[in-house]
mmCIF file of C-alpha atoms in Angstrom:
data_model
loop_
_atom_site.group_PDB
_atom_site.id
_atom_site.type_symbol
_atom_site.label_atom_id
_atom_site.label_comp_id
_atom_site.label_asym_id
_atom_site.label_seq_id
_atom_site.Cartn_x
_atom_site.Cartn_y
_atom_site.Cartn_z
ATOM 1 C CA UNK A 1 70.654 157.304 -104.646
ATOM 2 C CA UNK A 2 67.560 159.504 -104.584
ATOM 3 C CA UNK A 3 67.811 162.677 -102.170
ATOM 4 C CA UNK A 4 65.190 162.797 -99.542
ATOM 5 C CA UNK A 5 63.151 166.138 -100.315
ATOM 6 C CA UNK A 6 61.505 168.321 -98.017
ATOM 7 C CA UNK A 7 59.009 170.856 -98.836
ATOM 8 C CA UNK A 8 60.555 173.995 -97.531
ATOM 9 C CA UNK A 9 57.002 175.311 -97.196
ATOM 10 C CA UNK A 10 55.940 171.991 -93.922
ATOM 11 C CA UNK A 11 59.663 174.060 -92.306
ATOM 12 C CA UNK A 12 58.072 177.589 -92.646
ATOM 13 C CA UNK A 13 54.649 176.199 -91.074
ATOM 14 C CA UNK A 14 56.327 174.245 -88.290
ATOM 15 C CA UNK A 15 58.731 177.093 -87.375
ATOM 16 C CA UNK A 16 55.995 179.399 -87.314
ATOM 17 C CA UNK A 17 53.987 177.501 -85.142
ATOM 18 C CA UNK A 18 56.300 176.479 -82.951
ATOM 19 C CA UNK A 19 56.850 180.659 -82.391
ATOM 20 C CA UNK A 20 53.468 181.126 -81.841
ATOM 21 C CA UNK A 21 53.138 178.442 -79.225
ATOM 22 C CA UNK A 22 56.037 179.844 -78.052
ATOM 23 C CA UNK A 23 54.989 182.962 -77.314
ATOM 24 C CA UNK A 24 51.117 181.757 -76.433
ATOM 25 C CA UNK A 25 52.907 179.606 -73.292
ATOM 26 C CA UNK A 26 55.044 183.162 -72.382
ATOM 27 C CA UNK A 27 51.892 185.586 -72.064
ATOM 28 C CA UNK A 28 50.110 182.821 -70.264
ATOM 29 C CA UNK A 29 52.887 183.009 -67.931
ATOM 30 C CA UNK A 30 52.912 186.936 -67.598
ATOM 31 C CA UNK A 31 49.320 186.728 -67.173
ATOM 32 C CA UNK A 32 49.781 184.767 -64.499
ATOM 33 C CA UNK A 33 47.520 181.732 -66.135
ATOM 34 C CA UNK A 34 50.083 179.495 -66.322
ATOM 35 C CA UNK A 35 52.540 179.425 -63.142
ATOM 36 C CA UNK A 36 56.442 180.368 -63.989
ATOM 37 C CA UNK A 37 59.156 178.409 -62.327
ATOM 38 C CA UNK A 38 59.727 182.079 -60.236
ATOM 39 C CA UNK A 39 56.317 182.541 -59.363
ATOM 40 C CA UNK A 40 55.804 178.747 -58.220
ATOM 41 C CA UNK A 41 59.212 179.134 -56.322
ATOM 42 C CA UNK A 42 57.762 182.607 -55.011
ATOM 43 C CA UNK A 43 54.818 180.521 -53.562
ATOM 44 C CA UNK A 44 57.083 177.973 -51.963
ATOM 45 C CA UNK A 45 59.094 180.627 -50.021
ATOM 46 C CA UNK A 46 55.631 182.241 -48.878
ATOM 47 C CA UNK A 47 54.329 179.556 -47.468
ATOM 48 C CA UNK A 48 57.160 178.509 -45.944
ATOM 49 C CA UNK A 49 57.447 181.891 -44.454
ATOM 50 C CA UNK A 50 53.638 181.707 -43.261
ATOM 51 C CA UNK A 51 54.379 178.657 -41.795
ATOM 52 C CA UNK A 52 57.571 179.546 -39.907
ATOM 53 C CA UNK A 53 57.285 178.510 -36.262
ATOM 54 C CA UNK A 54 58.402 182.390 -34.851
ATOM 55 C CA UNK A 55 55.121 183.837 -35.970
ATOM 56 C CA UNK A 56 53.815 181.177 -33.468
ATOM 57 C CA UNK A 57 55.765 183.169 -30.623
ATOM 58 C CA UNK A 58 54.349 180.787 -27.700
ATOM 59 C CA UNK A 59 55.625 177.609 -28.925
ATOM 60 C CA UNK A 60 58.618 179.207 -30.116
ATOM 61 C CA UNK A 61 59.676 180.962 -27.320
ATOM 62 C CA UNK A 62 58.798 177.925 -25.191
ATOM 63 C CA UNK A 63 61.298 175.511 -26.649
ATOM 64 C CA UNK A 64 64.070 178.668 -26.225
ATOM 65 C CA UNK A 65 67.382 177.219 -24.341
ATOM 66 C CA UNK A 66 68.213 179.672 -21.714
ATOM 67 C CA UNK A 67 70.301 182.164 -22.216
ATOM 68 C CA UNK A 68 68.733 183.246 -25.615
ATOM 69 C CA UNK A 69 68.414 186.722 -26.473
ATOM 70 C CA UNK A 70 64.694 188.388 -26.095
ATOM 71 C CA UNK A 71 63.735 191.776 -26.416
ATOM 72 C CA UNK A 72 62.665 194.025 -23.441
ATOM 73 C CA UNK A 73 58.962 195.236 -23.377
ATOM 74 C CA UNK A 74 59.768 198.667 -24.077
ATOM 75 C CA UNK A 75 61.765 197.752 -26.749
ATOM 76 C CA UNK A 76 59.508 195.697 -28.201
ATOM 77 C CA UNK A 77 57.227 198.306 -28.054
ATOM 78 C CA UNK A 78 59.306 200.964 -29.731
ATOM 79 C CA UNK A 79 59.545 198.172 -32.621
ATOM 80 C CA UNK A 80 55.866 197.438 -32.708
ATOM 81 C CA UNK A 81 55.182 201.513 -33.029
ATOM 82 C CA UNK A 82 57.762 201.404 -35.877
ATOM 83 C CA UNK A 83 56.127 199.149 -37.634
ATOM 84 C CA UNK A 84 52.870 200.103 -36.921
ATOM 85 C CA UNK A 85 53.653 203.804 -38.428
ATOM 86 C CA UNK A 86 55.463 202.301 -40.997
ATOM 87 C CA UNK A 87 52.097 201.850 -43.126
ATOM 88 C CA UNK A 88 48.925 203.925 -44.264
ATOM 89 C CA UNK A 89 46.333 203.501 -45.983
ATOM 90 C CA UNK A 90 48.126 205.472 -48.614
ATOM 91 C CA UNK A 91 51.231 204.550 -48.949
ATOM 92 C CA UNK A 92 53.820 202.345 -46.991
ATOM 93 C CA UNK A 93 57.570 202.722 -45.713
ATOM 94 C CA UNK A 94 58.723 199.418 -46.271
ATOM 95 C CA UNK A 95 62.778 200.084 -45.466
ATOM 96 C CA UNK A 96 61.144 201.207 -42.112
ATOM 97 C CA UNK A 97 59.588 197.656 -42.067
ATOM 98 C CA UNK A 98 62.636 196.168 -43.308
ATOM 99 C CA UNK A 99 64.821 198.439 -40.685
ATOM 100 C CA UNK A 100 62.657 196.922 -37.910
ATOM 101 C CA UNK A 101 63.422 192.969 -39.159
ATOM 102 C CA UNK A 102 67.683 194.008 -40.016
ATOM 103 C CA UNK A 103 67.391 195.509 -36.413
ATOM 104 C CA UNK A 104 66.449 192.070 -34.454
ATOM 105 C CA UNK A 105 69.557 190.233 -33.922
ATOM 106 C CA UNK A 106 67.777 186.666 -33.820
ATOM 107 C CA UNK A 107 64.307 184.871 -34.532
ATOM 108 C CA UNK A 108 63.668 184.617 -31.075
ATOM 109 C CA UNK A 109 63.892 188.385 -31.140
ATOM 110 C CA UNK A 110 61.647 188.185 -34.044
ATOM 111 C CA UNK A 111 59.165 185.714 -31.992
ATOM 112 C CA UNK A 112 59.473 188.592 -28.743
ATOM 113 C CA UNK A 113 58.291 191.118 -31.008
ATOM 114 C CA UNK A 114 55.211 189.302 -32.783
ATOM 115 C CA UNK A 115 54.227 188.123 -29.295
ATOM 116 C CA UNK A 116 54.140 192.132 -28.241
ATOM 117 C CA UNK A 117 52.573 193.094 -31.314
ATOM 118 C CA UNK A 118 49.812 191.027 -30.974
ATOM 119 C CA UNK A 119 49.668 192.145 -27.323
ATOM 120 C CA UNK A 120 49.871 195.592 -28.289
ATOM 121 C CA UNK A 121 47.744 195.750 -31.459
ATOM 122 C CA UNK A 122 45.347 192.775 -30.756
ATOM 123 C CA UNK A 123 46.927 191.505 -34.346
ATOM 124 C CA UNK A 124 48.899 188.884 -35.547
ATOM 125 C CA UNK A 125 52.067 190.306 -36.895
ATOM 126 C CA UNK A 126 52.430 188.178 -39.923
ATOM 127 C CA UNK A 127 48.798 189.040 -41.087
ATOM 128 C CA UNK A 128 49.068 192.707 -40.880
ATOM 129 C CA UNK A 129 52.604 192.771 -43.114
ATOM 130 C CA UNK A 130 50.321 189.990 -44.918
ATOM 131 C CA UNK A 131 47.762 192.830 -45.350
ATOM 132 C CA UNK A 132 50.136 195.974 -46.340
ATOM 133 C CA UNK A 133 53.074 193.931 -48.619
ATOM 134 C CA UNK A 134 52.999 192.425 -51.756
ATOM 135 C CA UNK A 135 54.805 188.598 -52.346
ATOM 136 C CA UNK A 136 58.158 190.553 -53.165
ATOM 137 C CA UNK A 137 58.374 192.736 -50.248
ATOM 138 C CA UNK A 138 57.051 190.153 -47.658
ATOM 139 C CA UNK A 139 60.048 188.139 -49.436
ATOM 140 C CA UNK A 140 62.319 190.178 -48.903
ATOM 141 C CA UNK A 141 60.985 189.916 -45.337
ATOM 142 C CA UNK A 142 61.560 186.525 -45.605
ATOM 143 C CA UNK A 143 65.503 187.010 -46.515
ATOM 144 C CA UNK A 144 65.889 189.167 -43.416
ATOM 145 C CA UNK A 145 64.676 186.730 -40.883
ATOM 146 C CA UNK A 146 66.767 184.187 -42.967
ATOM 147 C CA UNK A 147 69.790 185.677 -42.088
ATOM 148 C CA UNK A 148 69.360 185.391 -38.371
ATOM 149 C CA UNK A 149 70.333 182.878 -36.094
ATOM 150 C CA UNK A 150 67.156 181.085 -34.107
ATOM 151 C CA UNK A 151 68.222 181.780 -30.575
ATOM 152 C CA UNK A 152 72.020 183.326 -30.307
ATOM 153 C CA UNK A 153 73.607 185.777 -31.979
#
């Protein structure tokens, strides 16, 4: 029975180039050329915060049972200057930002204070942390609100 030989030299060219493809595909990654499973699950949890219905205060608060828990105008306020101080052109205090969202006990709370911001500020509350966080912070955002019940606590 004759032995099957293979050239050891075709194993040191494939292994070789399956290393450099290897490591091609992983700085296209880092680069940001070619989309990671984190960064494409990143972009999933950004839109879906973007899209998330107590940024549109009206219609959420509308559709609020009664009963729910709101925020008064003055504390709304007090929130909106919290977050307003919170950032700079400079630098930013985002545990003060993140402070303000651990603070609200519900999304409707959450909805109450966008509506005031924009009221206050003339600006839509998810566009200006949209203007002064990067993807991880504004996810981390994202986790807060999470965590909170839409209407009760």
């Amino acid at each position: 029975m004759k032995k099957s030989s293979i050239d050891p030299n075709v194993l040191i060219k494939a292994g070789i180039s399956l290393a450099g493809l290897f490591i091609v595909y992983k700085l296209l990654q880092k680069t940001g050329l070619l989309p990671s499973l984190e960064s494409n699950q990143a972009a999933q949890n950004l839109q879906a915060l973007e899209s998330s219905n107590y940024w549109n205060y009206n219609d959420f608060l509308q559709k609020a049972p009664p009963g729910h828990a709101l925020l008064t105008q003055a504390g709304a306020a007090a929130y909106v200057d919290d977050l307003w101080n919170a950032t700079s052109f400079y630098s930013d205090d985002e545990d003060a930002i993140y402070g303000v969202f651990r603070a609200m006990r519900t999304q409707s709370q959450i909805a109450a204070l966008a509506k005031r911001f924009n009221q206050l500020k003339g600006k839509d509350l998810y566009g200006y942390l949209k203007d002064y966080l990067n993807e991880a912070e504004l996810l981390t955002v994202k986790r807060i609100i999470d965590q909170k019940p839409k209407y009760f606590a």
